[in-house]
Amino acid sequence: MALLTIADFVVGYRAVEALHGVTFEVEAGAVAGVLGANGGGKTSLLMGIMGATPHRSGSVRFDGVELVRAGTDRIVEAGIALCMQNRRLFPSMSIEDNLLLGATLASRRIARERLDEAYERTPWFAERRREASGRLSGGQQQLVAIARALMSDPRLLMLDEPSSGLSPVAVQEVRVLLETVAAQG
């Protein structure tokens, strides 16, 4: 059985349909991608799955449970996380505080455990945990944004343009982090 099943999904903004009849499945443990031109609806698809854009019809099933109209908090609780394009960190907040925002639905103890895991995966986070995230390079900010999404302990991590605007070195760092996460399931 697929982990994520999208069937005849339609998302629109007022009179404009951004997506029409999108259907696909993602198996547990798979790494999948959605390709398309700028303005082709990739972000609308991800935001629709998260319940953050207007859904007109169709189905979003995660591990067999329908999530359409479930609310973003319930979708995160179900095990889906989204790391948006352009990172969307809080620039005046510390690395640690940005990370902890990803675990707001967890108990304080669980959040601390997940923070320790993030520090193990990316040791410089711990060394610079009190530094404002706005002072980081684009690649470093992207790593923090992905780690923040992982703080909810998702079973499905969705990334919108994870290498957008990054240097080749930063793209490589992001790739290594994602390979590590994928290898861990």
PDB file of N, CA and C in Angstrom, residues 36-121:
ATOM      1  N   GLY A  36       8.556  20.238 -13.334  1.00  0.00           N
ATOM      2  CA  GLY A  36       7.696  21.065 -14.176  1.00  0.00           C
ATOM      3  C   GLY A  36       8.251  22.460 -14.298  1.00  0.00           C
ATOM      4  N   ALA A  37       7.698  23.194 -15.224  1.00  0.00           N
ATOM      5  CA  ALA A  37       8.122  24.572 -15.485  1.00  0.00           C
ATOM      6  C   ALA A  37       7.745  25.481 -14.322  1.00  0.00           C
ATOM      7  N   ASN A  38       8.408  26.632 -14.254  1.00  0.00           N
ATOM      8  CA  ASN A  38       8.014  27.651 -13.285  1.00  0.00           C
ATOM      9  C   ASN A  38       6.549  27.985 -13.514  1.00  0.00           C
ATOM     10  N   GLY A  39       5.787  28.065 -12.438  1.00  0.00           N
ATOM     11  CA  GLY A  39       4.364  28.352 -12.547  1.00  0.00           C
ATOM     12  C   GLY A  39       3.527  27.145 -12.928  1.00  0.00           C
ATOM     13  N   GLY A  40       4.140  25.974 -12.939  1.00  0.00           N
ATOM     14  CA  GLY A  40       3.437  24.763 -13.348  1.00  0.00           C
ATOM     15  C   GLY A  40       2.588  24.120 -12.275  1.00  0.00           C
ATOM     16  N   GLY A  41       2.643  24.609 -11.055  1.00  0.00           N
ATOM     17  CA  GLY A  41       1.786  24.088  -9.996  1.00  0.00           C
ATOM     18  C   GLY A  41       2.462  23.206  -8.961  1.00  0.00           C
ATOM     19  N   LYS A  42       3.784  23.106  -8.991  1.00  0.00           N
ATOM     20  CA  LYS A  42       4.483  22.237  -8.026  1.00  0.00           C
ATOM     21  C   LYS A  42       4.262  22.712  -6.594  1.00  0.00           C
ATOM     22  N   THR A  43       4.446  23.996  -6.358  1.00  0.00           N
ATOM     23  CA  THR A  43       4.236  24.537  -5.008  1.00  0.00           C
ATOM     24  C   THR A  43       2.768  24.434  -4.619  1.00  0.00           C
ATOM     25  N   SER A  44       1.871  24.698  -5.560  1.00  0.00           N
ATOM     26  CA  SER A  44       0.432  24.573  -5.269  1.00  0.00           C
ATOM     27  C   SER A  44       0.086  23.143  -4.868  1.00  0.00           C
ATOM     28  N   LEU A  45       0.710  22.166  -5.513  1.00  0.00           N
ATOM     29  CA  LEU A  45       0.488  20.770  -5.155  1.00  0.00           C
ATOM     30  C   LEU A  45       0.915  20.513  -3.715  1.00  0.00           C
ATOM     31  N   LEU A  46       2.134  20.921  -3.368  1.00  0.00           N
ATOM     32  CA  LEU A  46       2.634  20.684  -2.013  1.00  0.00           C
ATOM     33  C   LEU A  46       1.785  21.413  -0.973  1.00  0.00           C
ATOM     34  N   MET A  47       1.436  22.654  -1.263  1.00  0.00           N
ATOM     35  CA  MET A  47       0.591  23.413  -0.339  1.00  0.00           C
ATOM     36  C   MET A  47      -0.806  22.805  -0.241  1.00  0.00           C
ATOM     37  N   GLY A  48      -1.296  22.261  -1.338  1.00  0.00           N
ATOM     38  CA  GLY A  48      -2.595  21.576  -1.312  1.00  0.00           C
ATOM     39  C   GLY A  48      -2.567  20.331  -0.464  1.00  0.00           C
ATOM     40  N   ILE A  49      -1.488  19.559  -0.571  1.00  0.00           N
ATOM     41  CA  ILE A  49      -1.345  18.360   0.264  1.00  0.00           C
ATOM     42  C   ILE A  49      -1.353  18.749   1.734  1.00  0.00           C
ATOM     43  N   MET A  50      -0.716  19.887   2.059  1.00  0.00           N
ATOM     44  CA  MET A  50      -0.650  20.348   3.447  1.00  0.00           C
ATOM     45  C   MET A  50      -1.924  21.056   3.895  1.00  0.00           C
ATOM     46  N   GLY A  51      -2.891  21.198   3.008  1.00  0.00           N
ATOM     47  CA  GLY A  51      -4.143  21.849   3.372  1.00  0.00           C
ATOM     48  C   GLY A  51      -4.045  23.359   3.432  1.00  0.00           C
ATOM     49  N   ALA A  52      -3.016  23.923   2.803  1.00  0.00           N
ATOM     50  CA  ALA A  52      -2.783  25.362   2.891  1.00  0.00           C
ATOM     51  C   ALA A  52      -3.207  26.133   1.649  1.00  0.00           C
ATOM     52  N   THR A  53      -3.675  25.457   0.607  1.00  0.00           N
ATOM     53  CA  THR A  53      -4.224  26.135  -0.561  1.00  0.00           C
ATOM     54  C   THR A  53      -5.623  25.585  -0.826  1.00  0.00           C
ATOM     55  N   PRO A  54      -6.445  26.351  -1.503  1.00  0.00           N
ATOM     56  CA  PRO A  54      -7.841  25.960  -1.718  1.00  0.00           C
ATOM     57  C   PRO A  54      -7.985  24.669  -2.527  1.00  0.00           C
ATOM     58  N   HIS A  55      -8.564  23.671  -1.916  1.00  0.00           N
ATOM     59  CA  HIS A  55      -8.820  22.368  -2.538  1.00  0.00           C
ATOM     60  C   HIS A  55     -10.223  22.399  -3.120  1.00  0.00           C
ATOM     61  N   ARG A  56     -10.341  21.970  -4.370  1.00  0.00           N
ATOM     62  CA  ARG A  56     -11.662  21.954  -4.997  1.00  0.00           C
ATOM     63  C   ARG A  56     -12.258  20.558  -5.027  1.00  0.00           C
ATOM     64  N   SER A  57     -11.435  19.577  -5.350  1.00  0.00           N
ATOM     65  CA  SER A  57     -11.931  18.204  -5.366  1.00  0.00           C
ATOM     66  C   SER A  57     -10.753  17.251  -5.367  1.00  0.00           C
ATOM     67  N   GLY A  58     -11.060  15.976  -5.226  1.00  0.00           N
ATOM     68  CA  GLY A  58     -10.029  14.956  -5.214  1.00  0.00           C
ATOM     69  C   GLY A  58      -9.691  14.509  -3.811  1.00  0.00           C
ATOM     70  N   SER A  59      -8.675  13.676  -3.741  1.00  0.00           N
ATOM     71  CA  SER A  59      -8.351  13.006  -2.488  1.00  0.00           C
ATOM     72  C   SER A  59      -6.860  13.070  -2.188  1.00  0.00           C
ATOM     73  N   VAL A  60      -6.548  13.222  -0.906  1.00  0.00           N
ATOM     74  CA  VAL A  60      -5.186  13.110  -0.390  1.00  0.00           C
ATOM     75  C   VAL A  60      -5.253  12.083   0.729  1.00  0.00           C
ATOM     76  N   ARG A  61      -4.686  10.911   0.479  1.00  0.00           N
ATOM     77  CA  ARG A  61      -4.693   9.849   1.492  1.00  0.00           C
ATOM     78  C   ARG A  61      -3.263   9.601   1.931  1.00  0.00           C
ATOM     79  N   PHE A  62      -3.070   9.587   3.238  1.00  0.00           N
ATOM     80  CA  PHE A  62      -1.757   9.327   3.820  1.00  0.00           C
ATOM     81  C   PHE A  62      -1.886   8.110   4.716  1.00  0.00           C
ATOM     82  N   ASP A  63      -1.178   7.055   4.348  1.00  0.00           N
ATOM     83  CA  ASP A  63      -1.244   5.789   5.073  1.00  0.00           C
ATOM     84  C   ASP A  63      -2.688   5.316   5.198  1.00  0.00           C
ATOM     85  N   GLY A  64      -3.455   5.527   4.121  1.00  0.00           N
ATOM     86  CA  GLY A  64      -4.836   5.067   4.059  1.00  0.00           C
ATOM     87  C   GLY A  64      -5.864   5.999   4.661  1.00  0.00           C
ATOM     88  N   VAL A  65      -5.439   7.103   5.273  1.00  0.00           N
ATOM     89  CA  VAL A  65      -6.366   8.029   5.932  1.00  0.00           C
ATOM     90  C   VAL A  65      -6.531   9.280   5.067  1.00  0.00           C
ATOM     91  N   GLU A  66      -7.790   9.655   4.819  1.00  0.00           N
ATOM     92  CA  GLU A  66      -8.085  10.849   4.028  1.00  0.00           C
ATOM     93  C   GLU A  66      -7.707  12.104   4.817  1.00  0.00           C
ATOM     94  N   LEU A  67      -6.954  13.008   4.158  1.00  0.00           N
ATOM     95  CA  LEU A  67      -6.508  14.223   4.830  1.00  0.00           C
ATOM     96  C   LEU A  67      -7.098  15.505   4.255  1.00  0.00           C
ATOM     97  N   VAL A  68      -7.863  15.408   3.184  1.00  0.00           N
ATOM     98  CA  VAL A  68      -8.471  16.616   2.630  1.00  0.00           C
ATOM     99  C   VAL A  68      -9.339  17.252   3.709  1.00  0.00           C
ATOM    100  N   ARG A  69      -9.174  18.520   3.891  1.00  0.00           N
ATOM    101  CA  ARG A  69      -9.887  19.326   4.891  1.00  0.00           C
ATOM    102  C   ARG A  69      -9.528  18.942   6.326  1.00  0.00           C
ATOM    103  N   ALA A  70      -8.399  18.286   6.526  1.00  0.00           N
ATOM    104  CA  ALA A  70      -8.014  17.850   7.871  1.00  0.00           C
ATOM    105  C   ALA A  70      -7.417  18.977   8.695  1.00  0.00           C
ATOM    106  N   GLY A  71      -6.869  19.991   8.073  1.00  0.00           N
ATOM    107  CA  GLY A  71      -6.169  21.040   8.807  1.00  0.00           C
ATOM    108  C   GLY A  71      -4.681  20.725   8.878  1.00  0.00           C
ATOM    109  N   THR A  72      -3.880  21.757   8.730  1.00  0.00           N
ATOM    110  CA  THR A  72      -2.435  21.570   8.657  1.00  0.00           C
ATOM    111  C   THR A  72      -1.870  20.910   9.910  1.00  0.00           C
ATOM    112  N   ASP A  73      -2.361  21.274  11.092  1.00  0.00           N
ATOM    113  CA  ASP A  73      -1.845  20.669  12.318  1.00  0.00           C
ATOM    114  C   ASP A  73      -2.088  19.169  12.337  1.00  0.00           C
ATOM    115  N   ARG A  74      -3.250  18.742  11.887  1.00  0.00           N
ATOM    116  CA  ARG A  74      -3.543  17.300  11.837  1.00  0.00           C
ATOM    117  C   ARG A  74      -2.672  16.598  10.793  1.00  0.00           C
ATOM    118  N   ILE A  75      -2.412  17.270   9.695  1.00  0.00           N
ATOM    119  CA  ILE A  75      -1.564  16.700   8.647  1.00  0.00           C
ATOM    120  C   ILE A  75      -0.144  16.512   9.169  1.00  0.00           C
ATOM    121  N   VAL A  76       0.358  17.483   9.908  1.00  0.00           N
ATOM    122  CA  VAL A  76       1.690  17.354  10.527  1.00  0.00           C
ATOM    123  C   VAL A  76       1.671  16.228  11.559  1.00  0.00           C
ATOM    124  N   GLU A  77       0.636  16.164  12.380  1.00  0.00           N
ATOM    125  CA  GLU A  77       0.522  15.080  13.351  1.00  0.00           C
ATOM    126  C   GLU A  77       0.478  13.715  12.677  1.00  0.00           C
ATOM    127  N   ALA A  78      -0.135  13.646  11.491  1.00  0.00           N
ATOM    128  CA  ALA A  78      -0.208  12.381  10.754  1.00  0.00           C
ATOM    129  C   ALA A  78       1.163  11.935  10.266  1.00  0.00           C
ATOM    130  N   GLY A  79       2.089  12.896  10.099  1.00  0.00           N
ATOM    131  CA  GLY A  79       3.447  12.524   9.711  1.00  0.00           C
ATOM    132  C   GLY A  79       3.956  13.117   8.418  1.00  0.00           C
ATOM    133  N   ILE A  80       3.404  14.247   7.979  1.00  0.00           N
ATOM    134  CA  ILE A  80       3.886  14.924   6.776  1.00  0.00           C
ATOM    135  C   ILE A  80       4.490  16.261   7.178  1.00  0.00           C
ATOM    136  N   ALA A  81       5.669  16.568   6.612  1.00  0.00           N
ATOM    137  CA  ALA A  81       6.309  17.861   6.841  1.00  0.00           C
ATOM    138  C   ALA A  81       6.676  18.469   5.494  1.00  0.00           C
ATOM    139  N   LEU A  82       6.621  19.789   5.436  1.00  0.00           N
ATOM    140  CA  LEU A  82       6.951  20.520   4.218  1.00  0.00           C
ATOM    141  C   LEU A  82       8.018  21.549   4.532  1.00  0.00           C
ATOM    142  N   CYS A  83       9.079  21.538   3.744  1.00  0.00           N
ATOM    143  CA  CYS A  83      10.116  22.563   3.811  1.00  0.00           C
ATOM    144  C   CYS A  83       9.933  23.426   2.573  1.00  0.00           C
ATOM    145  N   MET A  84       9.524  24.659   2.776  1.00  0.00           N
ATOM    146  CA  MET A  84       9.184  25.547   1.673  1.00  0.00           C
ATOM    147  C   MET A  84      10.412  26.119   0.969  1.00  0.00           C
ATOM    148  N   GLN A  85      10.193  26.539  -0.275  1.00  0.00           N
ATOM    149  CA  GLN A  85      11.213  27.252  -1.033  1.00  0.00           C
ATOM    150  C   GLN A  85      11.546  28.547  -0.302  1.00  0.00           C
ATOM    151  N   ASN A  86      12.742  29.001  -0.424  1.00  0.00           N
ATOM    152  CA  ASN A  86      13.222  30.233   0.218  1.00  0.00           C
ATOM    153  C   ASN A  86      13.290  30.128   1.739  1.00  0.00           C
ATOM    154  N   ARG A  87      13.300  28.938   2.246  1.00  0.00           N
ATOM    155  CA  ARG A  87      13.620  28.592   3.625  1.00  0.00           C
ATOM    156  C   ARG A  87      12.644  29.082   4.684  1.00  0.00           C
ATOM    157  N   ARG A  88      12.253  30.322   4.652  1.00  0.00           N
ATOM    158  CA  ARG A  88      11.274  30.885   5.577  1.00  0.00           C
ATOM    159  C   ARG A  88      11.644  30.713   7.043  1.00  0.00           C
ATOM    160  N   LEU A  89      12.901  30.940   7.345  1.00  0.00           N
ATOM    161  CA  LEU A  89      13.336  30.959   8.741  1.00  0.00           C
ATOM    162  C   LEU A  89      12.968  32.301   9.354  1.00  0.00           C
ATOM    163  N   PHE A  90      13.003  32.363  10.672  1.00  0.00           N
ATOM    164  CA  PHE A  90      12.837  33.623  11.376  1.00  0.00           C
ATOM    165  C   PHE A  90      14.238  34.175  11.594  1.00  0.00           C
ATOM    166  N   PRO A  91      14.649  35.199  10.813  1.00  0.00           N
ATOM    167  CA  PRO A  91      16.050  35.608  10.776  1.00  0.00           C
ATOM    168  C   PRO A  91      16.614  36.133  12.089  1.00  0.00           C
ATOM    169  N   SER A  92      15.798  36.725  12.933  1.00  0.00           N
ATOM    170  CA  SER A  92      16.327  37.246  14.195  1.00  0.00           C
ATOM    171  C   SER A  92      16.356  36.189  15.294  1.00  0.00           C
ATOM    172  N   MET A  93      15.727  35.048  15.034  1.00  0.00           N
ATOM    173  CA  MET A  93      15.729  33.964  16.021  1.00  0.00           C
ATOM    174  C   MET A  93      16.966  33.097  15.838  1.00  0.00           C
ATOM    175  N   SER A  94      17.393  32.467  16.912  1.00  0.00           N
ATOM    176  CA  SER A  94      18.566  31.598  16.871  1.00  0.00           C
ATOM    177  C   SER A  94      18.291  30.337  16.061  1.00  0.00           C
ATOM    178  N   ILE A  95      19.366  29.684  15.690  1.00  0.00           N
ATOM    179  CA  ILE A  95      19.255  28.395  15.010  1.00  0.00           C
ATOM    180  C   ILE A  95      18.410  27.449  15.857  1.00  0.00           C
ATOM    181  N   GLU A  96      18.738  27.365  17.146  1.00  0.00           N
ATOM    182  CA  GLU A  96      18.016  26.442  18.029  1.00  0.00           C
ATOM    183  C   GLU A  96      16.534  26.778  18.102  1.00  0.00           C
ATOM    184  N   ASP A  97      16.191  28.052  18.236  1.00  0.00           N
ATOM    185  CA  ASP A  97      14.782  28.428  18.331  1.00  0.00           C
ATOM    186  C   ASP A  97      14.038  28.129  17.028  1.00  0.00           C
ATOM    187  N   ASN A  98      14.689  28.343  15.894  1.00  0.00           N
ATOM    188  CA  ASN A  98      14.074  27.982  14.616  1.00  0.00           C
ATOM    189  C   ASN A  98      13.834  26.479  14.545  1.00  0.00           C
ATOM    190  N   LEU A  99      14.800  25.695  14.994  1.00  0.00           N
ATOM    191  CA  LEU A  99      14.631  24.242  14.988  1.00  0.00           C
ATOM    192  C   LEU A  99      13.473  23.827  15.885  1.00  0.00           C
ATOM    193  N   LEU A 100      13.415  24.389  17.069  1.00  0.00           N
ATOM    194  CA  LEU A 100      12.365  24.002  18.019  1.00  0.00           C
ATOM    195  C   LEU A 100      10.958  24.319  17.515  1.00  0.00           C
ATOM    196  N   LEU A 101      10.833  25.303  16.632  1.00  0.00           N
ATOM    197  CA  LEU A 101       9.515  25.598  16.059  1.00  0.00           C
ATOM    198  C   LEU A 101       8.962  24.404  15.291  1.00  0.00           C
ATOM    199  N   GLY A 102       9.841  23.568  14.768  1.00  0.00           N
ATOM    200  CA  GLY A 102       9.399  22.377  14.049  1.00  0.00           C
ATOM    201  C   GLY A 102       8.844  21.291  14.951  1.00  0.00           C
ATOM    202  N   ALA A 103       9.050  21.430  16.248  1.00  0.00           N
ATOM    203  CA  ALA A 103       8.589  20.409  17.195  1.00  0.00           C
ATOM    204  C   ALA A 103       7.511  20.948  18.133  1.00  0.00           C
ATOM    205  N   THR A 104       6.764  21.938  17.681  1.00  0.00           N
ATOM    206  CA  THR A 104       5.777  22.556  18.569  1.00  0.00           C
ATOM    207  C   THR A 104       4.656  21.602  18.988  1.00  0.00           C
ATOM    208  N   LEU A 105       4.417  20.547  18.221  1.00  0.00           N
ATOM    209  CA  LEU A 105       3.373  19.591  18.592  1.00  0.00           C
ATOM    210  C   LEU A 105       3.886  18.490  19.510  1.00  0.00           C
ATOM    211  N   ALA A 106       5.193  18.494  19.778  1.00  0.00           N
ATOM    212  CA  ALA A 106       5.806  17.466  20.623  1.00  0.00           C
ATOM    213  C   ALA A 106       5.942  17.961  22.061  1.00  0.00           C
ATOM    214  N   SER A 107       6.090  17.027  22.985  1.00  0.00           N
ATOM    215  CA  SER A 107       6.350  17.399  24.372  1.00  0.00           C
ATOM    216  C   SER A 107       7.743  18.030  24.463  1.00  0.00           C
ATOM    217  N   ARG A 108       8.006  18.702  25.536  1.00  0.00           N
ATOM    218  CA  ARG A 108       9.311  19.341  25.727  1.00  0.00           C
ATOM    219  C   ARG A 108      10.438  18.303  25.692  1.00  0.00           C
ATOM    220  N   ARG A 109      10.211  17.146  26.303  1.00  0.00           N
ATOM    221  CA  ARG A 109      11.224  16.088  26.326  1.00  0.00           C
ATOM    222  C   ARG A 109      11.500  15.557  24.922  1.00  0.00           C
ATOM    223  N   ILE A 110      10.444  15.288  24.177  1.00  0.00           N
ATOM    224  CA  ILE A 110      10.593  14.782  22.805  1.00  0.00           C
ATOM    225  C   ILE A 110      11.272  15.841  21.932  1.00  0.00           C
ATOM    226  N   ALA A 111      10.875  17.095  22.091  1.00  0.00           N
ATOM    227  CA  ALA A 111      11.506  18.175  21.311  1.00  0.00           C
ATOM    228  C   ALA A 111      13.002  18.235  21.586  1.00  0.00           C
ATOM    229  N   ARG A 112      13.386  18.073  22.835  1.00  0.00           N
ATOM    230  CA  ARG A 112      14.808  18.102  23.197  1.00  0.00           C
ATOM    231  C   ARG A 112      15.543  16.913  22.570  1.00  0.00           C
ATOM    232  N   GLU A 113      14.920  15.736  22.566  1.00  0.00           N
ATOM    233  CA  GLU A 113      15.529  14.555  21.936  1.00  0.00           C
ATOM    234  C   GLU A 113      15.731  14.779  20.442  1.00  0.00           C
ATOM    235  N   ARG A 114      14.728  15.356  19.799  1.00  0.00           N
ATOM    236  CA  ARG A 114      14.838  15.621  18.361  1.00  0.00           C
ATOM    237  C   ARG A 114      15.893  16.681  18.079  1.00  0.00           C
ATOM    238  N   LEU A 115      16.006  17.652  18.964  1.00  0.00           N
ATOM    239  CA  LEU A 115      17.040  18.670  18.818  1.00  0.00           C
ATOM    240  C   LEU A 115      18.425  18.034  18.919  1.00  0.00           C
ATOM    241  N   ASP A 116      18.596  17.132  19.868  1.00  0.00           N
ATOM    242  CA  ASP A 116      19.870  16.415  19.997  1.00  0.00           C
ATOM    243  C   ASP A 116      20.181  15.612  18.739  1.00  0.00           C
ATOM    244  N   GLU A 117      19.151  15.002  18.131  1.00  0.00           N
ATOM    245  CA  GLU A 117      19.351  14.266  16.873  1.00  0.00           C
ATOM    246  C   GLU A 117      19.800  15.204  15.763  1.00  0.00           C
ATOM    247  N   ALA A 118      19.193  16.398  15.701  1.00  0.00           N
ATOM    248  CA  ALA A 118      19.590  17.384  14.687  1.00  0.00           C
ATOM    249  C   ALA A 118      21.040  17.791  14.895  1.00  0.00           C
ATOM    250  N   TYR A 119      21.446  17.945  16.151  1.00  0.00           N
ATOM    251  CA  TYR A 119      22.829  18.319  16.453  1.00  0.00           C
ATOM    252  C   TYR A 119      23.795  17.195  16.091  1.00  0.00           C
ATOM    253  N   GLU A 120      23.369  15.957  16.254  1.00  0.00           N
ATOM    254  CA  GLU A 120      24.212  14.825  15.855  1.00  0.00           C
ATOM    255  C   GLU A 120      24.368  14.757  14.344  1.00  0.00           C
ATOM    256  N   ARG A 121      23.260  14.988  13.614  1.00  0.00           N
ATOM    257  CA  ARG A 121      23.292  14.945  12.149  1.00  0.00           C
ATOM    258  C   ARG A 121      24.138  16.077  11.567  1.00  0.00           C
TER     259      ARG A 121
END
